[in-house]
Amino acid sequence: MELIVYIRCFKGIVLREALRFVHQKERFFSALVRPLVWLGIFAAGFRSVLGVAIIPPYETYIPYEVYIAPGLIAMIQLFNGMQSSLSMVYDREMGSMKTMLVSPIPRWFLLISKLLAGVFVSILQVYAFLIIASFWDIIPPISGYFTILPALIISGLMLGSLGMFLSSAIKQLENFAGVMNFVIFPMFFASSALYPLWKIEETSEWLYYVCFYNPFTYAVESIRFSLYSQINIEYTIGILVFTFIFLFLSILGYDPARGNLQKKGGK
Amino acid sequence: MTVALEIKNVSHKFGEFTALDDVSLNINSGDFTVLLGLNGAGKTTLYSLITRLYNNNSGSIQIYGFDVREDSVNALKNIGVVFQQPTLDLDLSVRENLQYHSSLHGISSLDANKRIDNEIVRIKLEDKIKNKIRSLSGGQRRRVEIARSLLHKPKLLLLDEPTVGLDIGSRQMILNHVKTLCKKNNLAVLWATHLIDEIDKGEKVIIIDKGKVLESGDVSKVIKKTKTKNIRDAFNKLVGIK
């Protein structure tokens, strides 16, 4: 199959996702309000309780709002990834997923295109958040606005592919609500999004290991370092490994020969 | 005559439940073939296997000579599908839905728009092209789905109970439209239904029940073979309805 066919297909899938995004303005605003509530209320209340020592990539003492900003950016992507997969469960229940899957273009390409389309939407949300966050004095170096982009693409892919894998494994929309509770909240709270890992280690060693091996921590820390135009090799390798694993599982989940679709009788 | 769809000895199970049991059938180009069976007979499972939503673990399915497992790219290129469930994006317009489908088949925007304009005239919905799908009636949505299934110029059209839930007028219109397409474009059509009145004399029928093909061939041949007066009686006799 010619390259141009793949390009047209990719363009079409991204365009559809963008159109859906434009048509669903509430989704955009709720995606923005969520981190802003954390920033404006939670962070304001906790800044006096929690002191954050100087840790890389920061070179000085920072207010709590600045510390949790990368975690909130990752939260936007986490919710977006789960929402995309929620729409996949909906699409599958409603049947529109089938129209994509019966395309002659290889399924792995269709799924990755759909993932990237979701990542594109999440990046728009993140930049909108960064603009508003500047009113809270969360202002990274100018270069940070550019260097964050690769980290956003990878973390978006990782969280999106995790959502896609879950969507392939879930039978019905109703079951998805439960998974959201069991995935989103534990991932978010047991990570370095709200408190640094060393602080968790002081409190509980086992919780520290849970947080340390939580893929979401790798997304948060990659974003944190890239926002200050730095790279942390350990977290970068970690996030790439997790992305690869989740991507592999999600493609497997939608593979007609081995996947979850036919085990469920197509429901 | 070219064989459009050839299914040989296909069985399929969901756990212990046998959805299809050694199914074999042939459809030629230009044939309008009705796959007749009650709900749960295995029609949708068969469609899912032909379109490779599921993998066939036994037997073979060939579309114009291309095996769906071995060469799914070429096999799927030749198929247009209208699924039992509505599959349009309700929040997008008619044109946006059709453009999305075209891109999934790698058709350029210019070419896609030309084809969309042609198909939309054929289904007589020119004035609705900018409307969101949500605002269309059930019959209009089905017509858009049929137009969509033809955009990439397939040679085999699969329709899974396309008239369920529609009023008599819409049903007749869609049925006539597809039968005309079949004749004019030499399109092979497999039309799954449980509505016996959708079958005309001179057409081909495949009667399926509990995953097994009970009888297939020209309507007149099936009537004769079952020693009944019409296709309704033949069907009732074969599936054991009294």
Short mmCIF file of C-alpha atoms in Angstrom, two decimals:
data_model
loop_
_atom_site.label_atom_id
_atom_site.label_comp_id
_atom_site.label_asym_id
_atom_site.label_seq_id
_atom_site.Cartn_x
_atom_site.Cartn_y
_atom_site.Cartn_z
CA MET A 1 0.00 0.00 0.00
CA GLU A 2 1.34 3.43 -0.94
CA LEU A 3 2.57 5.91 1.65
CA ILE A 4 0.05 8.53 0.52
CA VAL A 5 -2.79 6.19 1.50
CA TYR A 6 -1.43 6.04 5.06
CA ILE A 7 -1.02 9.83 5.17
CA ARG A 8 -4.63 10.41 4.02
CA CYS A 9 -5.90 7.91 6.54
CA PHE A 10 -3.91 9.50 9.38
CA LYS A 11 -5.11 12.96 8.35
CA GLY A 12 -8.73 11.77 8.31
CA ILE A 13 -8.54 10.21 11.77
CA VAL A 14 -6.89 13.30 13.31
CA LEU A 15 -9.40 15.58 11.60
CA ARG A 16 -12.33 13.55 12.93
CA GLU A 17 -10.95 13.72 16.47
CA ALA A 18 -10.36 17.47 16.11
CA LEU A 19 -13.92 17.98 14.81
CA ARG A 20 -15.36 15.98 17.68
CA PHE A 21 -13.28 18.09 20.06
CA VAL A 22 -14.56 21.31 18.51
CA HIS A 23 -18.14 20.06 18.68
CA GLN A 24 -17.76 19.08 22.33
CA LYS A 25 -16.79 22.39 23.90
CA GLU A 26 -17.86 21.18 27.35
CA ARG A 27 -15.18 18.52 27.17
CA PHE A 28 -12.52 21.16 26.61
CA PHE A 29 -13.69 23.32 29.49
CA SER A 30 -14.10 20.45 31.94
CA ALA A 31 -10.60 19.27 31.01
CA LEU A 32 -9.32 22.75 31.91
CA VAL A 33 -11.41 23.31 35.02
CA ARG A 34 -10.23 20.09 36.68
CA PRO A 35 -6.52 21.03 37.01
CA LEU A 36 -7.41 24.63 37.73
CA VAL A 37 -9.48 23.55 40.73
CA TRP A 38 -6.47 21.62 42.00
CA LEU A 39 -4.22 24.57 41.37
CA GLY A 40 -6.50 27.27 42.73
CA ILE A 41 -7.94 25.45 45.74
CA PHE A 42 -5.92 22.37 46.66
CA ALA A 43 -2.51 23.90 46.08
CA ALA A 44 -3.45 27.14 47.83
CA GLY A 45 -4.54 25.20 50.90
CA PHE A 46 -1.53 22.88 50.95
CA ARG A 47 1.23 25.35 50.24
CA SER A 48 1.50 26.22 53.92
CA VAL A 49 1.35 22.59 55.03
CA LEU A 50 3.85 21.08 52.62
CA GLY A 51 7.35 22.43 52.25
CA VAL A 52 9.23 21.34 49.15
CA ALA A 53 13.00 21.08 49.36
CA ILE A 54 15.21 21.96 46.44
CA ILE A 55 15.12 18.99 44.10
CA PRO A 56 16.04 18.75 40.42
CA PRO A 57 15.07 20.24 38.04
CA TYR A 58 14.39 23.16 40.37
CA GLU A 59 17.35 25.30 41.41
CA THR A 60 15.66 27.15 44.20
CA TYR A 61 12.82 26.83 46.68
CA ILE A 62 9.55 26.80 44.81
CA PRO A 63 5.95 27.39 45.80
CA TYR A 64 3.76 24.30 45.94
CA GLU A 65 1.76 25.46 42.90
CA VAL A 66 4.90 25.29 40.80
CA TYR A 67 5.65 21.80 42.09
CA ILE A 68 2.27 20.32 41.22
CA ALA A 69 1.93 21.98 37.80
CA PRO A 70 3.65 19.08 35.91
CA GLY A 71 1.45 16.62 37.81
CA LEU A 72 -1.63 18.53 36.73
CA ILE A 73 -0.42 18.60 33.13
CA ALA A 74 -0.02 14.82 33.30
CA MET A 75 -3.48 14.65 34.86
CA ILE A 76 -4.92 16.44 31.82
CA GLN A 77 -3.30 13.79 29.64
CA LEU A 78 -4.41 10.96 31.91
CA PHE A 79 -8.03 12.09 31.76
CA ASN A 80 -7.78 12.70 28.05
CA GLY A 81 -6.30 9.24 27.49
CA MET A 82 -9.07 7.64 29.51
CA GLN A 83 -11.71 9.77 27.84
CA SER A 84 -10.46 8.72 24.40
CA SER A 85 -10.67 5.10 25.42
CA LEU A 86 -14.08 5.74 26.93
CA SER A 87 -15.12 7.02 23.52
CA MET A 88 -13.67 3.85 22.01
CA VAL A 89 -15.85 1.71 24.26
CA TYR A 90 -18.77 3.94 23.30
CA ASP A 91 -17.81 3.72 19.62
CA ARG A 92 -17.60 -0.03 19.89
CA GLU A 93 -20.93 -0.32 21.64
CA MET A 94 -22.49 2.04 19.14
CA GLY A 95 -20.75 0.29 16.28
CA SER A 96 -18.76 3.19 14.82
CA MET A 97 -15.50 1.54 15.87
CA LYS A 98 -16.34 -1.23 13.40
CA THR A 99 -16.20 1.14 10.43
CA MET A 100 -12.61 1.92 11.34
CA LEU A 101 -11.63 -1.67 11.96
CA VAL A 102 -12.93 -2.91 8.58
CA SER A 103 -10.72 -0.46 6.70
CA PRO A 104 -8.15 -2.25 4.53
CA ILE A 105 -5.38 -0.24 6.18
CA PRO A 106 -3.50 -2.33 8.79
CA ARG A 107 -5.15 -2.21 12.18
CA TRP A 108 -1.99 -1.26 14.10
CA PHE A 109 -1.74 1.86 11.95
CA LEU A 110 -5.40 2.77 12.53
CA LEU A 111 -5.02 2.37 16.29
CA ILE A 112 -1.79 4.37 16.49
CA SER A 113 -3.37 7.11 14.35
CA LYS A 114 -6.34 7.24 16.69
CA LEU A 115 -3.98 7.41 19.67
CA LEU A 116 -1.95 10.25 18.14
CA ALA A 117 -5.15 12.12 17.33
CA GLY A 118 -6.06 11.90 21.03
CA VAL A 119 -2.56 13.05 22.02
CA PHE A 120 -2.92 16.05 19.70
CA VAL A 121 -6.13 17.06 21.47
CA SER A 122 -4.49 16.63 24.91
CA ILE A 123 -1.58 18.86 23.85
CA LEU A 124 -4.00 21.65 22.94
CA GLN A 125 -5.51 21.33 26.41
CA VAL A 126 -2.08 21.40 28.07
CA TYR A 127 -1.04 24.60 26.32
CA ALA A 128 -4.33 26.25 27.24
CA PHE A 129 -3.65 25.20 30.85
CA LEU A 130 -0.10 26.59 30.74
CA ILE A 131 -1.39 29.95 29.56
CA ILE A 132 -3.90 30.15 32.41
CA ALA A 133 -1.34 28.79 34.91
CA SER A 134 0.92 31.75 34.16
CA PHE A 135 -1.54 33.85 36.19
CA TRP A 136 -0.47 31.76 39.20
CA ASP A 137 3.14 32.66 38.47
CA ILE A 138 3.82 29.25 37.01
CA ILE A 139 6.16 30.50 34.35
CA PRO A 140 8.82 28.10 33.12
CA PRO A 141 11.70 29.32 30.95
CA ILE A 142 10.48 30.23 27.44
CA SER A 143 12.40 27.27 26.01
CA GLY A 144 10.36 25.04 28.34
CA TYR A 145 7.22 25.69 26.31
CA PHE A 146 8.95 24.02 23.35
CA THR A 147 10.97 21.31 25.09
CA ILE A 148 7.85 20.05 26.88
CA LEU A 149 6.34 19.01 23.53
CA PRO A 150 8.25 15.71 22.99
CA ALA A 151 7.54 14.74 26.60
CA LEU A 152 3.85 15.48 26.08
CA ILE A 153 3.76 13.34 22.95
CA ILE A 154 5.35 10.36 24.68
CA SER A 155 3.38 10.65 27.92
CA GLY A 156 0.18 11.19 25.91
CA LEU A 157 0.96 8.06 23.90
CA MET A 158 1.67 6.06 27.03
CA LEU A 159 -1.50 7.09 28.84
CA GLY A 160 -3.58 6.85 25.65
CA SER A 161 -2.34 3.35 24.89
CA LEU A 162 -3.05 2.29 28.46
CA GLY A 163 -6.60 3.57 27.96
CA MET A 164 -6.84 1.82 24.61
CA PHE A 165 -5.74 -1.47 26.14
CA LEU A 166 -8.35 -1.07 28.88
CA SER A 167 -11.01 -0.27 26.27
CA SER A 168 -10.20 -3.50 24.42
CA ALA A 169 -10.54 -5.47 27.64
CA ILE A 170 -13.79 -3.92 28.84
CA LYS A 171 -17.10 -5.36 27.77
CA GLN A 172 -19.46 -2.52 28.39
CA LEU A 173 -19.54 1.17 29.03
CA GLU A 174 -20.89 0.64 32.53
CA ASN A 175 -17.83 -1.37 33.52
CA PHE A 176 -15.61 1.45 32.40
CA ALA A 177 -16.73 3.73 35.22
CA GLY A 178 -15.33 1.23 37.72
CA VAL A 179 -12.05 1.04 35.90
CA MET A 180 -11.80 4.82 35.90
CA ASN A 181 -11.97 4.69 39.69
CA PHE A 182 -9.49 1.87 39.93
CA VAL A 183 -7.08 3.36 37.40
CA ILE A 184 -7.24 7.15 37.47
CA PHE A 185 -7.34 7.79 41.20
CA PRO A 186 -4.70 5.25 42.29
CA MET A 187 -2.42 6.30 39.43
CA PHE A 188 -2.73 9.95 40.26
CA PHE A 189 -2.41 9.74 44.04
CA ALA A 190 0.29 7.07 44.13
CA SER A 191 2.69 9.12 42.06
CA SER A 192 4.99 12.10 42.32
CA ALA A 193 2.26 14.43 41.04
CA LEU A 194 1.27 15.86 44.43
CA TYR A 195 4.34 15.18 46.58
CA PRO A 196 7.97 14.37 45.84
CA LEU A 197 9.03 10.74 46.09
CA TRP A 198 11.53 11.37 48.89
CA LYS A 199 8.70 12.69 51.03
CA ILE A 200 6.68 9.54 50.43
CA GLU A 201 9.73 7.41 51.30
CA GLU A 202 9.94 9.15 54.66
CA THR A 203 6.36 8.08 55.40
CA SER A 204 6.11 4.60 53.94
CA GLU A 205 8.66 2.51 52.15
CA TRP A 206 6.19 0.22 50.35
CA LEU A 207 4.17 3.20 49.15
CA TYR A 208 7.38 4.71 47.87
CA TYR A 209 7.97 1.62 45.69
CA VAL A 210 4.37 1.70 44.46
CA CYS A 211 4.85 5.32 43.47
CA PHE A 212 8.27 4.68 42.01
CA TYR A 213 7.04 1.93 39.68
CA ASN A 214 3.82 3.73 38.79
CA PRO A 215 3.96 4.60 35.07
CA PHE A 216 2.21 7.88 35.83
CA THR A 217 5.23 9.00 37.91
CA TYR A 218 7.36 8.61 34.78
CA ALA A 219 4.96 10.81 32.83
CA VAL A 220 4.94 13.46 35.58
CA GLU A 221 8.71 13.52 35.97
CA SER A 222 9.41 13.55 32.22
CA ILE A 223 7.09 16.52 31.91
CA ARG A 224 8.65 18.22 34.96
CA PHE A 225 12.19 17.98 33.60
CA SER A 226 11.26 18.89 30.04
CA LEU A 227 9.35 21.96 31.27
CA TYR A 228 12.71 23.24 32.50
CA SER A 229 14.47 22.12 29.30
CA GLN A 230 16.21 19.26 31.05
CA ILE A 231 16.19 15.56 30.42
CA ASN A 232 16.26 12.79 33.01
CA ILE A 233 17.50 9.62 31.33
CA GLU A 234 16.02 7.27 33.92
CA TYR A 235 12.50 8.64 33.54
CA THR A 236 12.80 8.93 29.76
CA ILE A 237 13.79 5.29 29.36
CA GLY A 238 11.05 4.29 31.81
CA ILE A 239 8.31 6.15 29.95
CA LEU A 240 9.46 4.72 26.61
CA VAL A 241 9.38 1.18 28.00
CA PHE A 242 5.89 1.67 29.47
CA THR A 243 4.67 3.23 26.19
CA PHE A 244 5.96 0.26 24.24
CA ILE A 245 4.34 -2.25 26.61
CA PHE A 246 0.91 -0.56 26.65
CA LEU A 247 0.98 0.01 22.89
CA PHE A 248 1.83 -3.63 22.28
CA LEU A 249 -0.95 -4.79 24.60
CA SER A 250 -3.55 -2.48 23.06
CA ILE A 251 -2.72 -3.56 19.49
CA LEU A 252 -2.87 -7.16 20.67
CA GLY A 253 -6.22 -6.42 22.30
CA TYR A 254 -7.68 -5.28 18.98
CA ASP A 255 -6.02 -8.02 16.91
CA PRO A 256 -8.74 -10.21 15.40
CA ALA A 257 -6.66 -13.36 15.79
CA ARG A 258 -5.62 -12.96 19.40
CA GLY A 259 -7.52 -10.02 20.75
CA ASN A 260 -10.28 -9.43 23.20
CA LEU A 261 -12.92 -8.49 20.63
CA GLN A 262 -14.00 -11.96 19.65
CA LYS A 263 -13.70 -13.35 23.16
CA LYS A 264 -16.45 -10.94 24.05
CA GLY A 265 -18.58 -11.84 21.06
CA GLY A 266 -18.02 -8.44 19.59
CA LYS A 267 -19.81 -6.58 22.32
CA MET B 1 -19.55 -15.56 -13.71
CA THR B 2 -17.09 -14.31 -11.10
CA VAL B 3 -17.31 -15.66 -7.58
CA ALA B 4 -17.51 -12.64 -5.26
CA LEU B 5 -17.62 -14.43 -1.94
CA GLU B 6 -16.64 -18.01 -1.25
CA ILE B 7 -16.98 -19.45 2.23
CA LYS B 8 -15.80 -22.99 2.85
CA ASN B 9 -16.37 -25.02 6.00
CA VAL B 10 -16.32 -22.13 8.46
CA SER B 11 -17.21 -22.84 12.09
CA HIS B 12 -17.05 -20.43 14.97
CA LYS B 13 -17.49 -20.80 18.72
CA PHE B 14 -17.86 -18.38 21.60
CA GLY B 15 -16.69 -20.52 24.50
CA GLU B 16 -18.89 -23.59 24.44
CA PHE B 17 -21.53 -21.97 22.24
CA THR B 18 -21.33 -22.84 18.55
CA ALA B 19 -22.36 -19.75 16.61
CA LEU B 20 -21.51 -21.16 13.16
CA ASP B 21 -21.28 -24.82 12.25
CA ASP B 22 -19.47 -25.80 9.08
CA VAL B 23 -20.88 -23.02 6.92
CA SER B 24 -20.16 -23.06 3.19
CA LEU B 25 -21.66 -20.73 0.59
CA ASN B 26 -20.95 -18.93 -2.67
CA ILE B 27 -22.11 -15.58 -4.00
CA ASN B 28 -21.52 -14.44 -7.55
CA SER B 29 -21.04 -10.89 -8.80
CA GLY B 30 -24.36 -9.34 -9.79
CA ASP B 31 -26.32 -11.58 -7.42
CA PHE B 32 -28.67 -10.20 -4.81
CA THR B 33 -28.57 -12.90 -2.15
CA VAL B 34 -30.68 -12.87 0.97
CA LEU B 35 -29.27 -14.45 4.10
CA LEU B 36 -32.42 -15.40 5.90
CA GLY B 37 -32.45 -16.42 9.53
CA LEU B 38 -34.08 -15.71 12.85
CA ASN B 39 -32.39 -13.48 15.40
CA GLY B 40 -29.40 -15.34 16.82
CA ALA B 41 -29.08 -17.64 13.80
CA GLY B 42 -25.45 -16.60 13.26
CA LYS B 43 -25.84 -13.92 10.59
CA THR B 44 -23.91 -11.20 12.42
CA THR B 45 -21.15 -13.62 13.42
CA LEU B 46 -20.78 -14.58 9.77
CA TYR B 47 -20.51 -10.89 8.81
CA SER B 48 -17.93 -10.30 11.53
CA LEU B 49 -15.83 -13.12 10.11
CA ILE B 50 -16.15 -11.91 6.51
CA THR B 51 -15.10 -8.39 7.54
CA ARG B 52 -12.32 -9.76 9.79
CA LEU B 53 -13.66 -8.23 12.95
CA TYR B 54 -13.23 -11.80 14.13
CA ASN B 55 -10.65 -14.24 12.96
CA ASN B 56 -11.85 -17.41 11.26
CA ASN B 57 -10.12 -20.27 13.00
CA SER B 58 -11.44 -22.92 10.64
CA GLY B 59 -12.24 -23.12 6.94
CA SER B 60 -11.60 -20.28 4.50
CA ILE B 61 -13.27 -17.05 3.40
CA GLN B 62 -12.32 -15.59 0.04
CA ILE B 63 -13.43 -12.30 -1.49
CA TYR B 64 -12.80 -12.15 -5.21
CA GLY B 65 -10.07 -14.73 -4.66
CA PHE B 66 -8.40 -12.91 -1.76
CA ASP B 67 -8.34 -14.81 1.51
CA VAL B 68 -9.42 -12.57 4.40
CA ARG B 69 -6.79 -14.05 6.69
CA GLU B 70 -3.90 -14.25 4.26
CA ASP B 71 -4.53 -11.04 2.32
CA SER B 72 -6.91 -8.95 4.38
CA VAL B 73 -5.83 -5.69 2.68
CA ASN B 74 -7.06 -6.75 -0.77
CA ALA B 75 -10.01 -8.66 0.61
CA LEU B 76 -11.29 -5.69 2.65
CA LYS B 77 -10.74 -3.26 -0.23
CA ASN B 78 -13.48 -5.07 -2.13
CA ILE B 79 -16.07 -4.99 0.66
CA GLY B 80 -18.63 -2.35 1.54
CA VAL B 81 -20.47 -2.93 4.81
CA VAL B 82 -23.64 -1.67 6.41
CA PHE B 83 -23.71 -2.96 9.97
CA GLN B 84 -26.79 -3.86 11.94
CA GLN B 85 -26.11 -1.12 14.50
CA PRO B 86 -25.96 2.47 13.26
CA THR B 87 -22.31 3.42 12.89
CA LEU B 88 -22.40 7.09 11.94
CA ASP B 89 -20.95 9.81 14.11
CA LEU B 90 -24.03 11.67 15.31
CA ASP B 91 -22.23 14.95 16.01
CA LEU B 92 -20.63 15.21 12.59
CA SER B 93 -22.37 16.29 9.39
CA VAL B 94 -23.27 13.93 6.56
CA ARG B 95 -20.33 15.17 4.50
CA GLU B 96 -17.89 14.93 7.43
CA ASN B 97 -18.94 11.33 8.07
CA LEU B 98 -18.48 10.43 4.43
CA GLN B 99 -15.12 12.22 4.26
CA TYR B 100 -13.93 10.32 7.32
CA HIS B 101 -14.83 7.01 5.69
CA SER B 102 -13.05 8.01 2.47
CA SER B 103 -9.88 8.79 4.40
CA LEU B 104 -10.02 5.35 6.01
CA HIS B 105 -9.73 3.96 2.51
CA GLY B 106 -6.95 6.38 1.53
CA ILE B 107 -9.06 8.31 -0.99
CA SER B 108 -7.85 11.87 -1.71
CA SER B 109 -10.07 14.77 -0.52
CA LEU B 110 -10.72 15.92 -4.08
CA ASP B 111 -11.75 12.49 -5.26
CA ALA B 112 -13.72 11.85 -2.08
CA ASN B 113 -15.78 15.02 -2.49
CA LYS B 114 -16.65 14.08 -6.08
CA ARG B 115 -17.74 10.61 -5.02
CA ILE B 116 -19.70 12.01 -2.07
CA ASP B 117 -21.55 14.42 -4.37
CA ASN B 118 -22.45 11.54 -6.70
CA GLU B 119 -23.61 9.19 -3.96
CA ILE B 120 -25.60 11.83 -2.14
CA VAL B 121 -27.61 12.51 -5.30
CA ARG B 122 -28.23 8.81 -5.67
CA ILE B 123 -29.70 8.59 -2.18
CA LYS B 124 -31.60 11.86 -2.70
CA LEU B 125 -30.21 13.67 0.33
CA GLU B 126 -28.43 16.60 -1.37
CA ASP B 127 -30.23 19.10 0.84
CA LYS B 128 -29.07 17.32 4.02
CA ILE B 129 -25.37 17.12 3.28
CA LYS B 130 -24.41 19.83 5.79
CA ASN B 131 -26.80 18.58 8.46
CA LYS B 132 -25.60 16.70 11.50
CA ILE B 133 -26.53 13.01 11.48
CA ARG B 134 -28.41 13.57 14.73
CA SER B 135 -31.01 15.59 12.83
CA LEU B 136 -31.74 12.84 10.26
CA SER B 137 -34.47 10.23 10.48
CA GLY B 138 -33.67 6.52 10.83
CA GLY B 139 -34.31 5.88 7.13
CA GLN B 140 -32.14 8.81 6.05
CA ARG B 141 -29.30 7.62 8.28
CA ARG B 142 -29.47 4.18 6.70
CA ARG B 143 -29.30 5.71 3.23
CA VAL B 144 -26.21 7.68 4.28
CA GLU B 145 -24.66 4.43 5.53
CA ILE B 146 -25.34 2.76 2.21
CA ALA B 147 -23.81 5.73 0.36
CA ARG B 148 -20.82 5.50 2.67
CA SER B 149 -20.36 1.79 2.05
CA LEU B 150 -20.11 2.49 -1.69
CA LEU B 151 -17.60 5.37 -1.61
CA HIS B 152 -14.55 3.19 -2.12
CA LYS B 153 -16.30 1.38 -4.99
CA PRO B 154 -16.49 -2.10 -3.48
CA LYS B 155 -17.58 -5.09 -5.55
CA LEU B 156 -19.25 -6.91 -2.66
CA LEU B 157 -21.81 -5.19 -0.47
CA LEU B 158 -22.71 -6.72 2.90
CA LEU B 159 -25.79 -5.46 4.70
CA ASP B 160 -26.71 -6.80 8.12
CA GLU B 161 -30.43 -6.31 8.78
CA PRO B 162 -30.35 -2.80 7.30
CA THR B 163 -34.10 -2.21 7.49
CA VAL B 164 -34.73 -3.21 11.10
CA GLY B 165 -36.63 -0.51 12.97
CA LEU B 166 -37.58 1.45 9.85
CA ASP B 167 -41.06 2.27 8.63
CA ILE B 168 -42.51 0.53 5.56
CA GLY B 169 -41.77 3.44 3.21
CA SER B 170 -38.10 3.71 4.21
CA ARG B 171 -37.69 -0.07 4.09
CA GLN B 172 -39.01 -0.27 0.56
CA MET B 173 -36.92 2.66 -0.61
CA ILE B 174 -33.69 1.20 0.75
CA LEU B 175 -34.46 -2.26 -0.60
CA ASN B 176 -35.21 -0.90 -4.08
CA HIS B 177 -32.10 1.27 -4.01
CA VAL B 178 -29.79 -1.64 -3.22
CA LYS B 179 -31.46 -3.95 -5.75
CA THR B 180 -31.01 -1.29 -8.43
CA LEU B 181 -27.34 -0.87 -7.48
CA CYS B 182 -26.89 -4.61 -7.71
CA LYS B 183 -28.28 -4.75 -11.25
CA LYS B 184 -26.72 -1.57 -12.61
CA ASN B 185 -23.23 -1.95 -11.14
CA ASN B 186 -22.98 -5.74 -11.23
CA LEU B 187 -22.50 -5.57 -7.48
CA ALA B 188 -22.67 -8.74 -5.40
CA VAL B 189 -24.99 -8.15 -2.45
CA LEU B 190 -25.45 -10.23 0.68
CA TRP B 191 -28.50 -8.93 2.51
CA ALA B 192 -29.09 -10.44 5.96
CA THR B 193 -32.62 -10.26 7.27
CA HIS B 194 -35.28 -12.03 9.24
CA LEU B 195 -38.01 -10.28 7.24
CA ILE B 196 -39.24 -12.75 4.64
CA ASP B 197 -41.18 -10.15 2.63
CA GLU B 198 -37.87 -8.62 1.53
CA ILE B 199 -37.26 -11.57 -0.80
CA ASP B 200 -38.48 -11.50 -4.40
CA LYS B 201 -38.90 -14.37 -6.80
CA GLY B 202 -35.85 -14.95 -8.96
CA GLU B 203 -33.45 -13.97 -6.20
CA LYS B 204 -31.12 -16.20 -4.28
CA VAL B 205 -31.63 -17.15 -0.68
CA ILE B 206 -29.50 -18.78 2.00
CA ILE B 207 -31.47 -20.08 4.97
CA ILE B 208 -29.47 -20.22 8.17
CA ASP B 209 -30.54 -21.48 11.57
CA LYS B 210 -28.57 -22.21 14.76
CA GLY B 211 -25.35 -21.56 12.89
CA LYS B 212 -26.05 -24.04 10.07
CA VAL B 213 -26.91 -23.39 6.44
CA LEU B 214 -30.11 -25.38 5.94
CA GLU B 215 -30.74 -24.57 2.31
CA SER B 216 -29.43 -22.25 -0.39
CA GLY B 217 -30.08 -21.42 -4.03
CA ASP B 218 -32.75 -19.74 -6.19
CA VAL B 219 -35.95 -18.99 -4.31
CA SER B 220 -37.95 -21.20 -6.71
CA LYS B 221 -35.51 -24.05 -6.21
CA VAL B 222 -35.75 -23.84 -2.42
CA ILE B 223 -39.57 -23.78 -2.61
CA LYS B 224 -39.56 -26.81 -4.89
CA LYS B 225 -37.07 -28.70 -2.78
CA THR B 226 -39.05 -28.18 0.40
CA LYS B 227 -42.32 -29.00 -1.37
CA THR B 228 -43.97 -25.81 -0.15
CA LYS B 229 -46.01 -23.03 -1.78
CA ASN B 230 -43.83 -20.04 -1.05
CA ILE B 231 -40.58 -18.99 0.59
CA ARG B 232 -42.32 -18.23 3.91
CA ASP B 233 -43.62 -21.80 4.15
CA ALA B 234 -40.25 -23.14 3.03
CA PHE B 235 -38.48 -21.16 5.75
CA ASN B 236 -40.98 -22.17 8.42
CA LYS B 237 -40.66 -25.81 7.43
CA LEU B 238 -36.87 -25.73 7.47
CA VAL B 239 -36.48 -24.00 10.84
CA GLY B 240 -39.39 -25.87 12.39
CA ILE B 241 -41.89 -23.03 12.90
CA LYS B 242 -45.46 -24.26 12.95
#
